[in-house]
Amino acid sequence: MRVVMTVSNPFKPDPRVYKEAKSLVKAGHEVYVIAWDREGKYPKEEIVDGIKVIRLGPRAAYGAAMVLKLPLFYLNAFHLVLKLKPHVIHTHDFDTAVLGFVLKFLKGTKWIYDVHDLYETFVPPGAIRKLVLSLDRMLLLSADSVIVVNRGFVSLFRKWGRLGGIHVVMNSIGEIKQVFKKHRKFTVFYGGVLSPGRFILEMIKISRELGVSLRIAGFGTLEGRVKEMCKRPCEFLGYLPRNEALKEMGIAHATFILYDPSSENNRLATPNKLFEAMALETTLLVVDGSTAAEIVREGRCGLPCEYDEKSVRENLLKLMESPKDVKKMGRSGRRLFLKKYRWGRFEDVLVRLYGGKST
């Protein structure tokens, strides 16, 4: 079966899209990924682990300005999809879903809508947010099948009117066989996007007050501020390749997923690093009331906190003062990961979906 996936990033690669595409290639499908190279600096065509990647323009700035160039990407991508004549178009997120919608109704192509995030939560309250929400509901009801990242999205979309054809493929990872030896000194690691609403600057402040070794890797709008604030015992590592970031996660005692819970998308989020931490026996600090907190409680692999400095400081101090508990929580998280959350389980869901069997 020929499958075309669409993404609005240059696929460098996008971890979730890569995992799904690679699993489908392994299952015997011919998989293309049409990616938007807004920077114009990546190969126009390449094969990545059997995945045929084609990158298109136009060049465009990141942020709100990209909306002006999005129709041109749609036009370029649509022409290419027509040439490829896929059996299935698999669109990732709201900003490429229109391609699946149009192809389904013009050509009768099977359309799978893969929802990573709630896009309306990225738009300020007002008329535009309401429009995005209305369009997304219409797209969700039109797709042949919908893939979501966890059960929280299933519950929400059923309220929106999508009652069937929803499949859960979580942002998990393959089994990590190596478990690293932890630092001698209690260490916290954060690897990811450096942006507001992730408790990064607050954690630097708390770590310096408590004398915690905090190591931060990533890039984003807060990068300059992070560099400025990171003085001993905190250290900014810059951008790290995935293998190096996993090693840093593995030798740390703890990590944190503290997203601002005022956003519904943040409350529902179960990012890659949740499962990476569990697989690497690294204890987690998460926001209470979130989907991540439900999993942490299930695995007894960390501590839920309120989204404020007092609560996070108290819970971080608990971890610092309880090395045996930290070790126990790390091992408990890995056990649950291997039993319930490793990528192989979700790969099976994806492959069955493409074989015509529902879950």
Short mmCIF file of N, CA, C and O in Angstrom, two decimals, residues 198-210 225 229 258 261 285 287 304-318:
data_model
loop_
_atom_site.label_atom_id
_atom_site.label_comp_id
_atom_site.label_asym_id
_atom_site.label_seq_id
_atom_site.Cartn_x
_atom_site.Cartn_y
_atom_site.Cartn_z
N ARG A 198 6.86 26.20 30.66
CA ARG A 198 7.42 24.87 30.92
C ARG A 198 8.23 24.85 32.21
O ARG A 198 8.96 23.89 32.46
N PHE A 199 8.13 25.88 33.01
CA PHE A 199 8.74 25.96 34.35
C PHE A 199 10.27 25.89 34.31
O PHE A 199 10.92 25.45 35.26
N ILE A 200 10.86 26.34 33.22
CA ILE A 200 12.32 26.21 33.07
C ILE A 200 13.06 27.25 33.91
O ILE A 200 13.95 26.91 34.69
N LEU A 201 12.69 28.53 33.76
CA LEU A 201 13.37 29.57 34.52
C LEU A 201 13.13 29.41 36.02
O LEU A 201 14.03 29.63 36.84
N GLU A 202 11.92 29.00 36.37
CA GLU A 202 11.59 28.77 37.77
C GLU A 202 12.43 27.64 38.35
O GLU A 202 12.90 27.71 39.50
N MET A 203 12.65 26.58 37.55
CA MET A 203 13.44 25.45 38.03
C MET A 203 14.90 25.84 38.19
O MET A 203 15.58 25.35 39.12
N ILE A 204 15.41 26.70 37.33
CA ILE A 204 16.79 27.19 37.51
C ILE A 204 16.91 27.92 38.84
O ILE A 204 17.86 27.70 39.61
N LYS A 205 15.96 28.78 39.12
CA LYS A 205 15.97 29.55 40.37
C LYS A 205 15.93 28.61 41.58
O LYS A 205 16.72 28.75 42.53
N ILE A 206 15.00 27.64 41.56
CA ILE A 206 14.86 26.71 42.69
C ILE A 206 16.12 25.86 42.85
O ILE A 206 16.59 25.64 43.98
N SER A 207 16.67 25.39 41.74
CA SER A 207 17.86 24.54 41.79
C SER A 207 19.05 25.29 42.38
O SER A 207 19.83 24.73 43.17
N ARG A 208 19.20 26.55 42.02
CA ARG A 208 20.30 27.33 42.57
C ARG A 208 20.11 27.57 44.07
O ARG A 208 21.06 27.52 44.85
N GLU A 209 18.86 27.77 44.49
CA GLU A 209 18.58 27.96 45.92
C GLU A 209 18.89 26.70 46.72
O GLU A 209 19.39 26.78 47.84
N LEU A 210 18.58 25.52 46.13
CA LEU A 210 18.75 24.25 46.85
C LEU A 210 20.12 23.61 46.60
O LEU A 210 20.45 22.60 47.22
N ARG A 225 17.92 33.71 27.87
CA ARG A 225 17.67 33.86 29.31
C ARG A 225 18.20 32.66 30.08
O ARG A 225 18.75 32.82 31.19
N MET A 229 21.01 32.76 33.11
CA MET A 229 20.70 32.33 34.48
C MET A 229 21.50 31.10 34.91
O MET A 229 21.64 30.85 36.10
N LEU A 258 6.67 20.02 33.54
CA LEU A 258 5.85 20.96 34.30
C LEU A 258 5.30 22.01 33.33
O LEU A 258 5.79 23.13 33.25
N PRO A 261 -0.75 24.36 33.32
CA PRO A 261 -2.02 23.63 33.19
C PRO A 261 -3.21 24.50 32.80
O PRO A 261 -4.32 23.99 32.65
N LEU A 285 8.98 14.74 37.92
CA LEU A 285 8.13 15.74 38.54
C LEU A 285 7.14 16.21 37.48
O LEU A 285 7.56 16.64 36.40
N VAL A 287 2.90 17.91 36.65
CA VAL A 287 1.83 18.76 37.18
C VAL A 287 0.63 17.90 37.58
O VAL A 287 0.14 17.11 36.75
N PRO A 304 3.67 14.14 41.62
CA PRO A 304 2.87 15.22 41.06
C PRO A 304 3.00 16.47 41.93
O PRO A 304 3.06 16.38 43.16
N CYS A 305 3.05 17.64 41.29
CA CYS A 305 3.21 18.93 41.99
C CYS A 305 2.14 19.90 41.51
O CYS A 305 1.58 19.75 40.43
N GLU A 306 1.90 20.93 42.32
CA GLU A 306 1.15 22.07 41.82
C GLU A 306 2.08 22.88 40.94
O GLU A 306 3.30 22.82 41.07
N TYR A 307 1.49 23.68 40.06
CA TYR A 307 2.30 24.48 39.15
C TYR A 307 2.69 25.80 39.84
O TYR A 307 2.25 26.88 39.46
N ASP A 308 3.51 25.67 40.87
CA ASP A 308 4.01 26.87 41.56
C ASP A 308 5.34 26.53 42.23
O ASP A 308 5.66 25.37 42.48
N GLU A 309 6.12 27.56 42.53
CA GLU A 309 7.48 27.35 43.03
C GLU A 309 7.49 26.66 44.38
O GLU A 309 8.36 25.81 44.64
N LYS A 310 6.56 26.96 45.26
CA LYS A 310 6.53 26.37 46.59
C LYS A 310 6.37 24.85 46.51
O LYS A 310 7.12 24.08 47.13
N SER A 311 5.39 24.39 45.73
CA SER A 311 5.13 22.96 45.62
C SER A 311 6.30 22.23 44.94
O SER A 311 6.72 21.16 45.39
N VAL A 312 6.82 22.81 43.87
CA VAL A 312 7.92 22.16 43.16
C VAL A 312 9.16 22.09 44.05
O VAL A 312 9.85 21.06 44.11
N ARG A 313 9.44 23.17 44.78
CA ARG A 313 10.60 23.19 45.68
C ARG A 313 10.47 22.09 46.74
O ARG A 313 11.43 21.35 47.01
N GLU A 314 9.27 21.95 47.33
CA GLU A 314 9.05 20.95 48.37
C GLU A 314 9.24 19.53 47.82
O GLU A 314 9.85 18.68 48.47
N ASN A 315 8.72 19.29 46.64
CA ASN A 315 8.82 17.95 46.06
C ASN A 315 10.23 17.64 45.57
O ASN A 315 10.70 16.50 45.68
N LEU A 316 10.91 18.64 45.06
CA LEU A 316 12.30 18.44 44.65
C LEU A 316 13.17 18.13 45.87
O LEU A 316 14.05 17.26 45.82
N LEU A 317 12.90 18.81 46.96
CA LEU A 317 13.64 18.56 48.21
C LEU A 317 13.39 17.15 48.71
O LEU A 317 14.31 16.47 49.20
N LYS A 318 12.16 16.65 48.56
CA LYS A 318 11.84 15.27 48.96
C LYS A 318 12.71 14.28 48.19
O LYS A 318 13.23 13.31 48.76
#
